[in-house]
Coordinates of C-alpha atoms in Angstrom, one line a residue:
X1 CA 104.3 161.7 51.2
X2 CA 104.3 165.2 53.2
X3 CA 105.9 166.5 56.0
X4 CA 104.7 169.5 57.5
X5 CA 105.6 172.1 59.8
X6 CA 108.8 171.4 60.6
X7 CA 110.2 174.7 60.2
X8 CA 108.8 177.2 62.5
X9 CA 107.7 180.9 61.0
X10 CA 110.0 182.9 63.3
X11 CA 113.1 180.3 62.0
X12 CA 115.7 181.9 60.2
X13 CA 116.9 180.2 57.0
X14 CA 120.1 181.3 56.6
X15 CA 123.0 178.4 57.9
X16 CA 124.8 182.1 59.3
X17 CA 122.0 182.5 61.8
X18 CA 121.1 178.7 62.5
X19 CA 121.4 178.1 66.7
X20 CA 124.7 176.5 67.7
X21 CA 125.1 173.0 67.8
X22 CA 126.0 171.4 71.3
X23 CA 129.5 169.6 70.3
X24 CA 128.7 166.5 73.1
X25 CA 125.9 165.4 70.7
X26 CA 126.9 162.4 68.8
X27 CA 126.0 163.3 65.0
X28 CA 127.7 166.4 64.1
X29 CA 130.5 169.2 65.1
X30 CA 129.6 172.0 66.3
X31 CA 127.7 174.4 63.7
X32 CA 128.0 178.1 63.8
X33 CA 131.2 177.7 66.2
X34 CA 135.0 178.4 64.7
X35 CA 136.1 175.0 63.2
X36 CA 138.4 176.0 60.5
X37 CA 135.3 175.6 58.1
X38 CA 134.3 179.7 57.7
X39 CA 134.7 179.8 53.9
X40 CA 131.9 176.8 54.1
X41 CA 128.2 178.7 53.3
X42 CA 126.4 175.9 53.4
X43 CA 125.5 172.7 51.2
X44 CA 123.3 172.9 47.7
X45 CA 120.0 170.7 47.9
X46 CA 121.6 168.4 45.7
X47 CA 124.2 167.4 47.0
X48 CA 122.2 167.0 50.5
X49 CA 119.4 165.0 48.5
X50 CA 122.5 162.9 47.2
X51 CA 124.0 162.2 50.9
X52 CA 120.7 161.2 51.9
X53 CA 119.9 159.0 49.0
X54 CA 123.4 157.9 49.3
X55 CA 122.8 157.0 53.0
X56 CA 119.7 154.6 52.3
X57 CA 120.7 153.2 49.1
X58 CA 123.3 151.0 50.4
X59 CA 123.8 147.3 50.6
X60 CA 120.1 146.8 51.6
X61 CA 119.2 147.0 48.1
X62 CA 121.0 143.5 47.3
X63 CA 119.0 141.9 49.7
X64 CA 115.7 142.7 48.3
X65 CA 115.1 140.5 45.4
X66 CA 115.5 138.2 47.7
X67 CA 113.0 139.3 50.0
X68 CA 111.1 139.0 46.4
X69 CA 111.4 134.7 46.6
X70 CA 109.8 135.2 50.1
X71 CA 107.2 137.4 50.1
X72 CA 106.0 137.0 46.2
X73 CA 106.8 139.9 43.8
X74 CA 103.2 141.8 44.7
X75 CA 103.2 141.8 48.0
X76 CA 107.2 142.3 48.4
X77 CA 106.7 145.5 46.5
X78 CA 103.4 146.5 48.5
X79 CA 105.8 146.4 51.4
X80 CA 108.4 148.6 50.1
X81 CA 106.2 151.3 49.5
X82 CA 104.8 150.7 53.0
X83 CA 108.2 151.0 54.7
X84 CA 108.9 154.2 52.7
X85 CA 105.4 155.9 53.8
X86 CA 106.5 154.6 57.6
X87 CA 110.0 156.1 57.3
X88 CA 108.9 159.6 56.1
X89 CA 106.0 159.6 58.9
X90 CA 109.1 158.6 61.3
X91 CA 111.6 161.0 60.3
X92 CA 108.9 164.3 59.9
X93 CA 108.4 162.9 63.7
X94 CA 111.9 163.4 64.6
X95 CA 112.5 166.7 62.7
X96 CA 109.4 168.5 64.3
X97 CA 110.4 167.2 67.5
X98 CA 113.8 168.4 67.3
X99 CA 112.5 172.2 66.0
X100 CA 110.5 172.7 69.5
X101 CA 113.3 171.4 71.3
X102 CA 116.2 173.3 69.7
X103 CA 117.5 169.8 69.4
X104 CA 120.5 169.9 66.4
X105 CA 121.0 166.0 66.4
X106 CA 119.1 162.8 67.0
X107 CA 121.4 162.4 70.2
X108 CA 120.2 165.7 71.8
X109 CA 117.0 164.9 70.8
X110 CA 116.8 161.4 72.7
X111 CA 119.0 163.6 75.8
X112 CA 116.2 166.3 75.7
X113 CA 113.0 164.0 75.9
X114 CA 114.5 160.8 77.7
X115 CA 118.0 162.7 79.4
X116 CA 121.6 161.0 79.1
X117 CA 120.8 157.5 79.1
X118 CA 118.4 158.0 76.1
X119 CA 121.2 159.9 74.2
X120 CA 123.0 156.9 75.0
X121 CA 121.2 154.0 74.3
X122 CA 120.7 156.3 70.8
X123 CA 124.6 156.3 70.7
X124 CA 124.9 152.3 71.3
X125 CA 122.0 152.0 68.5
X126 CA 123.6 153.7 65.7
X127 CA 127.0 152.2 66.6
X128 CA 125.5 148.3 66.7
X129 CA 123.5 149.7 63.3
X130 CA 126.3 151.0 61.2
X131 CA 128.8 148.8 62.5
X132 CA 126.8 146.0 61.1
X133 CA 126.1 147.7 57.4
X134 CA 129.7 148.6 57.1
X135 CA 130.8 145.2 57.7
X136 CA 127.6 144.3 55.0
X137 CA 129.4 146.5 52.3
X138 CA 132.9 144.9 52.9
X139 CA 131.7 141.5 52.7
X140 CA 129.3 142.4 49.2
X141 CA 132.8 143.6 48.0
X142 CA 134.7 140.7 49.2
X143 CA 131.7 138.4 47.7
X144 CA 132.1 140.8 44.1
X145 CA 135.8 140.5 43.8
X146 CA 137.5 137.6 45.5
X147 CA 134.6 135.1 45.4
X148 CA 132.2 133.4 47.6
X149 CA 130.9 130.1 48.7
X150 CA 128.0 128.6 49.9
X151 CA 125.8 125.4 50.3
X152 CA 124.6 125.7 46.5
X153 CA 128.5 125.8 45.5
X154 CA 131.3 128.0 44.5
X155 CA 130.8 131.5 43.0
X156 CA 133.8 132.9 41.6
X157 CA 134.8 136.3 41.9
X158 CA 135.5 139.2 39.3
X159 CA 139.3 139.4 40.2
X160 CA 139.5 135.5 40.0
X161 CA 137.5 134.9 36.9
X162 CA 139.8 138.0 35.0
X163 CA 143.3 136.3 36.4
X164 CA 142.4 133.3 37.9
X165 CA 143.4 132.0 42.2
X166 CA 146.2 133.4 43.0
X167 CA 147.3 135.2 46.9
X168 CA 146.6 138.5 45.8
X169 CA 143.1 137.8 44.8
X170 CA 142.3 136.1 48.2
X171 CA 139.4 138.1 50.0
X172 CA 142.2 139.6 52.8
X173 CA 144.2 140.7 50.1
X174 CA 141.8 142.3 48.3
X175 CA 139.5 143.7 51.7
X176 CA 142.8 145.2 52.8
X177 CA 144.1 146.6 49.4
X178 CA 140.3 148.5 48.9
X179 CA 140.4 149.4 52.5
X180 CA 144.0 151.5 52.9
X181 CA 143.5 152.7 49.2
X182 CA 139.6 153.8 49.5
X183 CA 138.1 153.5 52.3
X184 CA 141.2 155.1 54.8
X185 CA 141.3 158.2 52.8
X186 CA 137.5 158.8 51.7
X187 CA 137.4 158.5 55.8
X188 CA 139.1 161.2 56.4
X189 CA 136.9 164.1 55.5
X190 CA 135.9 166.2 58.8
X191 CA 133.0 167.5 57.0
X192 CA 130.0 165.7 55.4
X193 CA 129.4 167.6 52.5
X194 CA 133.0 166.8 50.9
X195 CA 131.6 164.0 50.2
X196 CA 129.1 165.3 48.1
X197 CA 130.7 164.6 44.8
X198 CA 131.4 160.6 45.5
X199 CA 127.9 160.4 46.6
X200 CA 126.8 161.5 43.1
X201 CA 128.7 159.3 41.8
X202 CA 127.8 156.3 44.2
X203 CA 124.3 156.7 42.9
X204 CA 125.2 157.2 38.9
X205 CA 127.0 153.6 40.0
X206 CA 124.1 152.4 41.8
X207 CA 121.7 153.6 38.4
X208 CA 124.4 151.8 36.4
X209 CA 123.7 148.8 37.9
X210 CA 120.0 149.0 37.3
X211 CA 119.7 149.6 34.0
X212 CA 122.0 146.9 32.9
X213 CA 119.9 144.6 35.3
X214 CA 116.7 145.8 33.3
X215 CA 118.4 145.7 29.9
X216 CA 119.1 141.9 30.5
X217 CA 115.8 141.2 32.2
X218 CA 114.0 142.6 28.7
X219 CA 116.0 140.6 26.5
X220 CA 115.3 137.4 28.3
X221 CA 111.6 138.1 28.7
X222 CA 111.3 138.8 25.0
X223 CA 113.3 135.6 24.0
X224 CA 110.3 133.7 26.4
X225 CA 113.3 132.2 28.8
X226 CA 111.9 133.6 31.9
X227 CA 108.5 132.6 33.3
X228 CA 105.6 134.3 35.4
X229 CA 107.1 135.4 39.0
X230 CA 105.2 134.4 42.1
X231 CA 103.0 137.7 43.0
X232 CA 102.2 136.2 46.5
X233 CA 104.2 133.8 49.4
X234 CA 104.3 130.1 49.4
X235 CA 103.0 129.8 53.0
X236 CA 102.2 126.1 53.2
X237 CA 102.5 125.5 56.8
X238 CA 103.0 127.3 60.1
X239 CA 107.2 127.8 59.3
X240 CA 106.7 129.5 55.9
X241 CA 104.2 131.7 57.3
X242 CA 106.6 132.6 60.3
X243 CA 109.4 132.6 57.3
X244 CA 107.6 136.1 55.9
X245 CA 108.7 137.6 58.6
X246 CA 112.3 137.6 58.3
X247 CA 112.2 140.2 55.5
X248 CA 111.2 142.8 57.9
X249 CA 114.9 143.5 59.0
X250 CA 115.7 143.8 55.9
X251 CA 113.0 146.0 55.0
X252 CA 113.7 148.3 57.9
X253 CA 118.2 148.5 57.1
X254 CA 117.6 149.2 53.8
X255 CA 115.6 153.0 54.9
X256 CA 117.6 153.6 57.5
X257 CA 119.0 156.6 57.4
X258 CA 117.4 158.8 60.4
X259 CA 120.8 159.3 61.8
X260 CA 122.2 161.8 58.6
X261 CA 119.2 163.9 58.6
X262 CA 120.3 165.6 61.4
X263 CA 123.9 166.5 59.8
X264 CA 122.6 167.0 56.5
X265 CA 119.9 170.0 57.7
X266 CA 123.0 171.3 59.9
X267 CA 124.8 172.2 56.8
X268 CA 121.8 172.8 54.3
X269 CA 121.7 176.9 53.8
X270 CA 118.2 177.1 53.9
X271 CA 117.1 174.6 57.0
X272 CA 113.6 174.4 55.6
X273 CA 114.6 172.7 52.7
X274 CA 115.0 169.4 54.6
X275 CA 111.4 168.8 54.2
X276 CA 112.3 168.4 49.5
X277 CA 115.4 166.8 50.3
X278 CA 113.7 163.8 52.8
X279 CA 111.0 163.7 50.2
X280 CA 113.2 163.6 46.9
X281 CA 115.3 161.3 48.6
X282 CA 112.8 159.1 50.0
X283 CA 111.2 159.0 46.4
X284 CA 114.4 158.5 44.5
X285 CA 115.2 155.2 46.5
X286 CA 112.3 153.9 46.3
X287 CA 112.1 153.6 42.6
X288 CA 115.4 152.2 42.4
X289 CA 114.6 149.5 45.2
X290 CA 111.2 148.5 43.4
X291 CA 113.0 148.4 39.8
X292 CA 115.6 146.7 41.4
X293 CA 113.4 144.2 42.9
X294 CA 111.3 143.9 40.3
X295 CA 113.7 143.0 37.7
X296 CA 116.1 141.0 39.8
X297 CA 113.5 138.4 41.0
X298 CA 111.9 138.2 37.1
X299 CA 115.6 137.2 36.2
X300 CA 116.9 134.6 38.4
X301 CA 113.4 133.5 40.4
X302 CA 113.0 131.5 43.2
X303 CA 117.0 130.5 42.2
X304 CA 118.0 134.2 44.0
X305 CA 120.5 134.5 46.9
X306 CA 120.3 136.0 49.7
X307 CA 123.3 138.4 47.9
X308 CA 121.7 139.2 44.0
X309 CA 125.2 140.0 43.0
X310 CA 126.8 136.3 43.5
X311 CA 123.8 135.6 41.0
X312 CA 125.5 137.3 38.7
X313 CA 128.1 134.6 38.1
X314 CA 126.8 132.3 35.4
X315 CA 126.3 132.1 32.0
X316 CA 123.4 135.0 31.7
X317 CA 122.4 133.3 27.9
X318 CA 122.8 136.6 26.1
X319 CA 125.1 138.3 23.9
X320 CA 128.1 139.7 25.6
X321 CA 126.5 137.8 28.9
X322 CA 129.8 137.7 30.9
X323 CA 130.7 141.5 29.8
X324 CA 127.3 142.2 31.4
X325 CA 127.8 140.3 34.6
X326 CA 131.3 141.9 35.7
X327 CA 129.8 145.3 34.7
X328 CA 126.9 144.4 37.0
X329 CA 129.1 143.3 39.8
X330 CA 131.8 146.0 39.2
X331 CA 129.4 149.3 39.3
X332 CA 127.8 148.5 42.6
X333 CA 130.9 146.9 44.5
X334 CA 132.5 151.0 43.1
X335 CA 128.8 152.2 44.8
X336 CA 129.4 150.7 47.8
X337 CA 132.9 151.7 48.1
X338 CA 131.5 155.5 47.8
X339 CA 128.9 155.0 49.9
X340 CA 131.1 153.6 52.6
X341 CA 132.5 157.4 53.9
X342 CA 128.3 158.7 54.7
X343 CA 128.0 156.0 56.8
X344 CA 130.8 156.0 58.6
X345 CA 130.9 159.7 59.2
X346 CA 128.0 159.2 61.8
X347 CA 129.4 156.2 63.2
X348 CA 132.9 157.7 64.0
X349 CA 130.6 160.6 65.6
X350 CA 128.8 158.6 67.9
X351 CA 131.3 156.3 69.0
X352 CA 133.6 159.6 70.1
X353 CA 130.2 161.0 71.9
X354 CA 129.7 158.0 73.6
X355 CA 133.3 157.6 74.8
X356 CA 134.9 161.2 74.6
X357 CA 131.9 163.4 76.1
X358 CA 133.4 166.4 77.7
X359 CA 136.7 166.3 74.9
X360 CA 136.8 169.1 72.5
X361 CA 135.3 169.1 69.1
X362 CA 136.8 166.1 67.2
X363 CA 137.4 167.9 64.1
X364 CA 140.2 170.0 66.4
X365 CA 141.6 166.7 68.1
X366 CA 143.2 165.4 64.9
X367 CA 145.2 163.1 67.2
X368 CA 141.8 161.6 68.2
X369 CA 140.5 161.5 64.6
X370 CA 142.8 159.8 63.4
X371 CA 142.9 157.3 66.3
X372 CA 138.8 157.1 66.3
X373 CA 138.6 156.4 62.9
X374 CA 141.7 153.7 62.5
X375 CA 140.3 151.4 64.9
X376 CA 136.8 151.4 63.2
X377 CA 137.8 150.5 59.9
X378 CA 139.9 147.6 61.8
X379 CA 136.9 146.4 63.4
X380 CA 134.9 146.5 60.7
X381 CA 137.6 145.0 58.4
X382 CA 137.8 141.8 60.9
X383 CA 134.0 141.5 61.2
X384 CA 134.4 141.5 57.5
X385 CA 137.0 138.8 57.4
X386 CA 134.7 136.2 59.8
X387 CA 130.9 136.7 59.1
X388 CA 129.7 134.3 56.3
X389 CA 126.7 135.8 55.3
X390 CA 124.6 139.4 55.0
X391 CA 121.4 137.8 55.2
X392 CA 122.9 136.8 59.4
X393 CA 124.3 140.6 59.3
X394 CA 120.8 141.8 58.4
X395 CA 118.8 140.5 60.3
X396 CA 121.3 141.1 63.5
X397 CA 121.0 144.7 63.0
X398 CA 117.4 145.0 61.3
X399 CA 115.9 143.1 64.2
X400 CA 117.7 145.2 67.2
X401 CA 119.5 148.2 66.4
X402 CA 118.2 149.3 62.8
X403 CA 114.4 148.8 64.7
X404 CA 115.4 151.2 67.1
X405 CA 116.7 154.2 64.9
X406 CA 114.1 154.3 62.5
X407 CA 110.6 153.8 64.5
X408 CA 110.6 152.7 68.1
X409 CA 112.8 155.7 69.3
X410 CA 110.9 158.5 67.5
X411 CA 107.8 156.8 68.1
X412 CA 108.9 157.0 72.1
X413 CA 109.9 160.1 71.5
X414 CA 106.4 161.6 70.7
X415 CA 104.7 159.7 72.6
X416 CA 106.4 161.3 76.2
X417 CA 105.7 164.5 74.3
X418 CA 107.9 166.8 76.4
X419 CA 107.0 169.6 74.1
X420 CA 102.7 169.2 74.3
X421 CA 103.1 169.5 70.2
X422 CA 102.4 165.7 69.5
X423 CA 98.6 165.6 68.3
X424 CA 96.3 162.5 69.1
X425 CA 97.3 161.4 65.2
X426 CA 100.9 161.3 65.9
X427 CA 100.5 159.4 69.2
X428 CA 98.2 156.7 67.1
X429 CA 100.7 156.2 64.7
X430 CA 103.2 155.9 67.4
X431 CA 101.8 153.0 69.3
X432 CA 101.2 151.5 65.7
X433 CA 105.0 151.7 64.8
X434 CA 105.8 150.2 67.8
X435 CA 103.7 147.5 67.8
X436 CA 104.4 146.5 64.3
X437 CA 107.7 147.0 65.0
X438 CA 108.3 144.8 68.3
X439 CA 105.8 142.3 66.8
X440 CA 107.4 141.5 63.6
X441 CA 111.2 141.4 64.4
X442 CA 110.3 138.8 67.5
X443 CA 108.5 136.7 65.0
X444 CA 111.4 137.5 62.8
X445 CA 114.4 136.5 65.4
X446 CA 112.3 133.6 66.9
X447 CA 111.6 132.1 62.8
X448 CA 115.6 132.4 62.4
X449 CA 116.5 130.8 65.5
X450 CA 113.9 128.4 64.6
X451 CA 114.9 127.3 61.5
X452 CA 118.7 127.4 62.8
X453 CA 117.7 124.5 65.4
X454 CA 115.9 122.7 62.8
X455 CA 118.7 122.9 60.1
X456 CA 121.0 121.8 63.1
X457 CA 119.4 118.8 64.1
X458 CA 118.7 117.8 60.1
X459 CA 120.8 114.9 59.3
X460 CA 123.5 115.5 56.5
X461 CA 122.3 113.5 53.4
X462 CA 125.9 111.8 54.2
X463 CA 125.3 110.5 57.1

């Protein structure tokens, strides 16, 4: 994967000398201006390539063993590679773009080649889009701790198998306990880069996780209890073919992460080191998604949820088995908790763009921060409180807003070319993203809704 000439020659590399940032754009203060950060010289590479890989390794990653059951283990993994070639061709898109045009965020971007109500409907994107993967991470930590249940029965919790039902260990209870102790104050950082350190961690976490997964997926295929995986869908009819489809969402939330580039080059040093930091990221993910995919379909089969983590309830039939399975659960509901600030450092961003335009910078508003970023985590501890599923929060975003962010708007955005820089190439692959894009989340939406009618006029086997 390349991306190439996104850095002009005459640019200078020093953060000191990079071109001030207009403070109306959604994705990131002002740079170069007087904030109160001067003692700041600019973020390392790692800890930009950990933000990043931070960004895109979030709850997406649960979700795709069991995109695994549906598309067959070859061809699952043949699609994850695919997305990640499509998301670097999307995002070297939007950075060359946004070097001609001097834009320093996606929202100016979408303002320079579409004006304000392309900066907006960007805005409205990434609010619907983290929104909805925020409320994903507090219901997989919900799910981890308190418990969930489902059609195929009760799974019990890590706070509730340890000390058993009581109030305390009730999903509200617990949701609201992580978010005024966790979430509240990792929230409150003005700057991305603070975060730095919890994103390392988030992804030693999210490692954790993987190599205990792998560990008990070798032990079980050398004691010959698990079988040969399905390499290829089950399409027996027109439904199950449609059915293949409804991974795509999925596919596209979990390499989302267009809407951080923007603020992780504003605070890089060296700007043209964007182009090893999308590529290391972009690399790094993908190995853990494929391992993780791999390995978590091989150990629980066509008997994985929607959620891998609820699989992780039952007797495993190993040595230390139930050790395993809360050390499992524990490390990536802690990786989600860390991830939880990247995400919503955007989000808080946008939604005071969209709503505050002509304010001052909302690092200097500490009123309006405060404000801002209180009623967030309240909406998104609700929506956590009353959505049932990820797999319904998935495909919500995946299919609209998620869609949006990572091809349709930079492939719009090259193909109206205000700049005359897009080559014939680039305007190829745009019309391509698009019409994969458009084609397969209609298919997508229309096999959900589909199978939502069908279930709802399927008589109970009670009645």
């Amino acid at each position: 994967m390349t991306i190439e000439n996104i850095a002009p020659k005459k640019e200078r590399k020093s953060r000191k000398n990079k071109a001030i940032v207009d403070e109306n754009a959604p994705l990131l203060p002002k740079r170069g201006e007087d904030v109160g950060f001067d003692e700041f010289n600019g973020a390392s590479f790692t800890g930009a390539v950990f933000n990043l890989s931070t960004t895109i390794v979030g709850a997406g990653i649960m979700a795709l063993p069991a995109t695994m059951k549906v598309l067959g283990l070859g061809l699952g993994i043949a699609m994850i590679i695919f997305m990640a070639f499509l998301t670097e061709a999307s995002i070297e898109l939007i950075l060359r773009f946004s070097r001609a045009g001097k834009s320093s965020s996606y929202g100016s971007l979408m303002g320079d080649a579409f004006g304000k109500y392309g900066k907006i409907l960007l805005q409205v994107a990434v609010l619907v889009n983290n929104l909805g993967v925020l409320i994903v991470y507090m219901i997989i930590i919900g799910d981890v701790l308190s418990g969930t249940s489902s059609n195929e029965g009760h799974h019990a919790g890590v706070l509730e198998g340890w000390f058993g039902e009581h109030w305390w260990t009730g999903r509200t209870i617990v949701l609201l306990v992580t978010t005024l102790g966790i979430f509240a104050p990792l929230a409150s950082f003005k700057r991305i880069d603070s975060l730095s350190f919890t994103s390392a961690l988030s992804v030693a976490l999210a490692v954790v996780f993987l190599v205990i997964t792998i560990g008990i997926t070798v032990v079980k295929l050398i004691d010959g209890s698990i079988g040969m995986p399905r390499m290829l869908p089950d399409v027996s009819d027109v439904s199950s073919f449609f059915k293949c489809f409804t991974v795509v969402p999925v596919l596209v939330t979990a390499y989302i992460c267009h809407y951080n580039v923007h603020s992780i080059d504003n605070e890089l040093e060296d700007s043209t080191q964007i182009r090893g930091v999308v590529q290391t990221s972009l690399a790094l993910c993908s190995s853990v998604y494929i391992m993780t995919s791999l390995f978590g379909f091989l150990l629980f089969g066509d008997g994985t949820l929607d959620d891998v983590l609820a699989n992780f309830d039952a007797n495993l039939g190993i040595p230390c088995g139930s050790f395993l399975n809360d050390a499992v659960r524990v490390s990536y509901a802690a990786h989600l908790m860390l991830v939880f600030p990247v995400v919503f450092f955007p989000l808080r961003l946008n939604l005071d763009g969209l709503f505050f335009p002509s304010s001052r910078p909302l690092v200097l508003d500490n009123m309006r921060f405060a404000l801002v970023t209180v009623g967030l985590i309240g909406i998104i501890f609700l929506g956590a409180n009353f959505i049932p599923s990820i797999w319904d929060a998935f495909q919500f975003t995946g299919a609209t807003a998620a869609v949006c962010i990572g091809f349709i708007f930079p492939a719009a955005i090259t193909l109206k070319d205000r700049h005359n820089i897009a080559t014939k190439k680039d305007k190829i692959l745009s019309i391509v993203m698009i019409v994969l894009a458009v084609f397969s989340n209609v298919v997508a939406i229309y096999s959900d809704a589909y199978a939502l009618f069908k279930n709802a006029n399927t008589p109970s086997p009670r009645e």
